Short mmCIF file of C-alpha atoms in Angstrom, two decimals:
data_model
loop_
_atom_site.label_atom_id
_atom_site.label_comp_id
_atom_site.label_asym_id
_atom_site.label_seq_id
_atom_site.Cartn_x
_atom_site.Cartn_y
_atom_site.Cartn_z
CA UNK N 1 -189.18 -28.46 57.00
CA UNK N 2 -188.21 -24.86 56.33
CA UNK N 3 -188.11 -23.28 53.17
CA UNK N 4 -184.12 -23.20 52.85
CA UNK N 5 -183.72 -26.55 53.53
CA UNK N 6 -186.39 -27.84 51.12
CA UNK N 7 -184.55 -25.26 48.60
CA UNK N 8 -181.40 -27.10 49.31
CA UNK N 9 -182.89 -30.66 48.76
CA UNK N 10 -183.86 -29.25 45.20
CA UNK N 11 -180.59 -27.84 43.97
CA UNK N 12 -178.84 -31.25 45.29
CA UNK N 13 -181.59 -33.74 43.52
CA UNK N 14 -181.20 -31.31 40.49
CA UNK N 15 -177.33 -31.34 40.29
CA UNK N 16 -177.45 -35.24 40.90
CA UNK N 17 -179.57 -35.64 38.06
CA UNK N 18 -177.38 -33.06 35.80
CA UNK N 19 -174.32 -35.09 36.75
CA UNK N 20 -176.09 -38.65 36.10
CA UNK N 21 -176.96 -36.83 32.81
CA UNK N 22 -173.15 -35.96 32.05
CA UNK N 23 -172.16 -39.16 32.69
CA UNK N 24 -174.28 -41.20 30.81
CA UNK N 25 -173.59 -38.60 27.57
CA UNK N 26 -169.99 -38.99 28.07
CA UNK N 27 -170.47 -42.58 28.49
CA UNK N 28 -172.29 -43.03 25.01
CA UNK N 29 -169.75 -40.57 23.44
CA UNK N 30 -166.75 -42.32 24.37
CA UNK N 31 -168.35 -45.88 22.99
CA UNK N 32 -168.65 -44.12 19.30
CA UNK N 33 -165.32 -42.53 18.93
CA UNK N 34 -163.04 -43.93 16.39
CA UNK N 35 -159.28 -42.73 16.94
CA UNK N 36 -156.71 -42.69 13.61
CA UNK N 37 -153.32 -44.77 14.15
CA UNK N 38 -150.56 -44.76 11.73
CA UNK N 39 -148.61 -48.21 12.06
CA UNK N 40 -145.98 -46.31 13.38
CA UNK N 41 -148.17 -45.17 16.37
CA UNK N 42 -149.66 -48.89 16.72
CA UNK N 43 -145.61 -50.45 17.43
CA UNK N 44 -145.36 -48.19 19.29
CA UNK N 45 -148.16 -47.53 21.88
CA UNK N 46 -148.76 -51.27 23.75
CA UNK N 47 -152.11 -49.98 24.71
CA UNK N 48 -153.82 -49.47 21.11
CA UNK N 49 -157.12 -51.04 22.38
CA UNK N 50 -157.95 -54.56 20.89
CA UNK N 51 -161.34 -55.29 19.58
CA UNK N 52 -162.66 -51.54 19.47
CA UNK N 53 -162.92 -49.78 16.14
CA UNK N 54 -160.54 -47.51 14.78
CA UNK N 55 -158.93 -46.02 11.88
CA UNK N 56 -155.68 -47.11 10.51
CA UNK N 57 -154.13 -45.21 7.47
CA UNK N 58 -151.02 -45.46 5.37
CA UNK N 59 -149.70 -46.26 1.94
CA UNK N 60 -150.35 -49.65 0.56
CA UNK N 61 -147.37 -51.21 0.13
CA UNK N 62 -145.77 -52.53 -2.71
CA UNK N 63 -146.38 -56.20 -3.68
CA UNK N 64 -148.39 -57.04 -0.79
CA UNK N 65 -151.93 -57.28 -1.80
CA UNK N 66 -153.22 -61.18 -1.97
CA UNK N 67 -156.56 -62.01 -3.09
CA UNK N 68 -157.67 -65.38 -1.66
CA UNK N 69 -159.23 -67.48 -4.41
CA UNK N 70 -163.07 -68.23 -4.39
CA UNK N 71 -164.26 -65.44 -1.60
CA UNK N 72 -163.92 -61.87 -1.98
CA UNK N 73 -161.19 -61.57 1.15
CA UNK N 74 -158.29 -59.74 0.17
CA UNK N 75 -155.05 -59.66 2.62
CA UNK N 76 -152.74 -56.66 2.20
CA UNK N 77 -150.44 -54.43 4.26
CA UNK N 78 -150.44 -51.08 5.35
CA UNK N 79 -147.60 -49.13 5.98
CA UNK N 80 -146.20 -45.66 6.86
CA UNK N 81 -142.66 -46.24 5.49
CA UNK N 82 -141.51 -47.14 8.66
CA UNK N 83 -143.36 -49.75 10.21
CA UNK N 84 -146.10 -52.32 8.36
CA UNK N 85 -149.55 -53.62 9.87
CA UNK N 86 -151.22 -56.71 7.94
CA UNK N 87 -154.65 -55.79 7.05
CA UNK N 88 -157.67 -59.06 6.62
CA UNK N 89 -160.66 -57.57 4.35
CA UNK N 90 -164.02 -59.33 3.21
CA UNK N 91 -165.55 -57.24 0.68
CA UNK N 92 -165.68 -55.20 -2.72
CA UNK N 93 -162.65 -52.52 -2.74
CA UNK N 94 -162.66 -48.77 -3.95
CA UNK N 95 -162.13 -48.85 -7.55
CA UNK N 96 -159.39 -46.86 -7.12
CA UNK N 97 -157.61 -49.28 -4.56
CA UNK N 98 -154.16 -49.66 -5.60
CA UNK N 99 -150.27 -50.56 -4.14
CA UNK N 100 -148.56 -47.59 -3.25
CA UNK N 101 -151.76 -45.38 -2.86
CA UNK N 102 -153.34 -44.28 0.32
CA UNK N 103 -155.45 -45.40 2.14
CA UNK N 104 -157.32 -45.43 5.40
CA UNK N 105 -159.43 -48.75 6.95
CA UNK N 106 -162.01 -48.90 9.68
CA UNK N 107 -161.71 -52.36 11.91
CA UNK N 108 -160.37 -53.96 14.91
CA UNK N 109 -157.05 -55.21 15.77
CA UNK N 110 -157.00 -58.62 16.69
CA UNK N 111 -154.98 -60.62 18.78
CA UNK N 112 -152.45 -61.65 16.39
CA UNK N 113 -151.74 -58.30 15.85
CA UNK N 114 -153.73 -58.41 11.77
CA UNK N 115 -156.15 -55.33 10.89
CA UNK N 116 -159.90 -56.87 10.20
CA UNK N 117 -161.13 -54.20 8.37
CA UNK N 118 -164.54 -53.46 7.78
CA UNK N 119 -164.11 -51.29 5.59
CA UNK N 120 -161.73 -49.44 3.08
CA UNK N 121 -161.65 -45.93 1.55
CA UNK N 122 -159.20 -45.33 -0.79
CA UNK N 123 -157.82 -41.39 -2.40
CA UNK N 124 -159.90 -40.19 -5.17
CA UNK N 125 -157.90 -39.38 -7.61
CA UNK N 126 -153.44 -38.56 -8.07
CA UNK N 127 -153.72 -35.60 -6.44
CA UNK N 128 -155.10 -36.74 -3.11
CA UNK N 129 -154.03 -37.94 -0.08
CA UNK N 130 -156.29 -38.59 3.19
CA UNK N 131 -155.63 -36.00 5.36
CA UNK N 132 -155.20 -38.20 8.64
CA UNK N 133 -152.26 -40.82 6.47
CA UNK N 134 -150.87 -37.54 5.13
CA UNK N 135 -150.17 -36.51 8.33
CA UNK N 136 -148.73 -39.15 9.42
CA UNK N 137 -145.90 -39.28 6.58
CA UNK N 138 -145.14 -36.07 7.33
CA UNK N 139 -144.84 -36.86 11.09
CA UNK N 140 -142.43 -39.73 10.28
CA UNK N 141 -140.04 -37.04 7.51
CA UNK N 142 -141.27 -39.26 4.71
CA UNK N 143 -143.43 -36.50 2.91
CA UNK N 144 -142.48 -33.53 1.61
CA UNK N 145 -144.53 -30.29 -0.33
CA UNK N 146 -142.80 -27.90 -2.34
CA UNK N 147 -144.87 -24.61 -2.39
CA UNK N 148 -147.41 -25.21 -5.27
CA UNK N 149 -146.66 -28.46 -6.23
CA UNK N 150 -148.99 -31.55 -4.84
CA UNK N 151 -147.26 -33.32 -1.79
CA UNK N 152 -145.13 -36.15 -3.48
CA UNK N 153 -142.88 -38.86 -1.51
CA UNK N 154 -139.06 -38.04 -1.19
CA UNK N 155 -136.74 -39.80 -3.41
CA UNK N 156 -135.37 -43.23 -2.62
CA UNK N 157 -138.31 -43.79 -0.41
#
């Protein structure tokens, strides 16, 4: 075997191992990433992937939470003003869980098309809004901001 060619057999076994390498780190990265939906974005796209976490964030609407009596699930829905997604939660909420306040929740769609959250963050106090469901009022013309005022929802909304 000559020198070049044993050179060669080197800088192919190295790049197959750097591209193994890639792959499995993209692999492992793609497994842990959690994407943000509005509902909006989830009537809309038919391929929001089922049973894989990710973030949906909105306003809590109005009248809709339901605390089912002698467990600590609590059924609510989340909505962007335009479209609503019904959200399933077992567990202690944010103190500052509210209707009409923002929030965003980590879980899985299921089948039936109902949020299982795992868990809930709520804003942290009236002047806040979650970036990501902030966003996504403002995508929809639902939000407005009036140079130094705090971002409010338009009238009649």
């Amino acid at each position: 075997m000559t020198r070049k060619r044993r050179r060669l057999y080197i800088l192919v076994l190295f790049l197959l191992g750097l591209g193994t390498a890639t792959a499995l780190t993209l692999t492992a990265f793609q497994d842990n990433l959690v994407f943000f939906y509005s509902p909006s974005d989830i009537v809309a796209k038919a391929d929001v992937p089922y049973e894989r976490n990710l973030r949906l964030g909105g306003l809590v609407e109005m009248g809709s939470v339901e605390r089912v009596s002698g467990s600590t699930e609590i059924r609510f829905r989340i909505t962007d003003l335009q479209h609503t997604i019904p959200v399933v939660y077992s567990g202690v909420l944010p103190d500052l869980f509210r209707e009409g306040q923002g929030v965003v929740a980590n879980g899985k769609l299921d089948a039936e098309g109902r949020f299982i959250a795992s868990e809930v963050l709520a804003k942290h106090d009236e002047n806040y809004m979650p970036p990501e469901v902030a966003d996504a009022l403002k995508k929809s013309g639902q939000w407005h901001e009036k140079p130094g005022d705090h971002a409010k929802l338009k009238p009649g909304s």
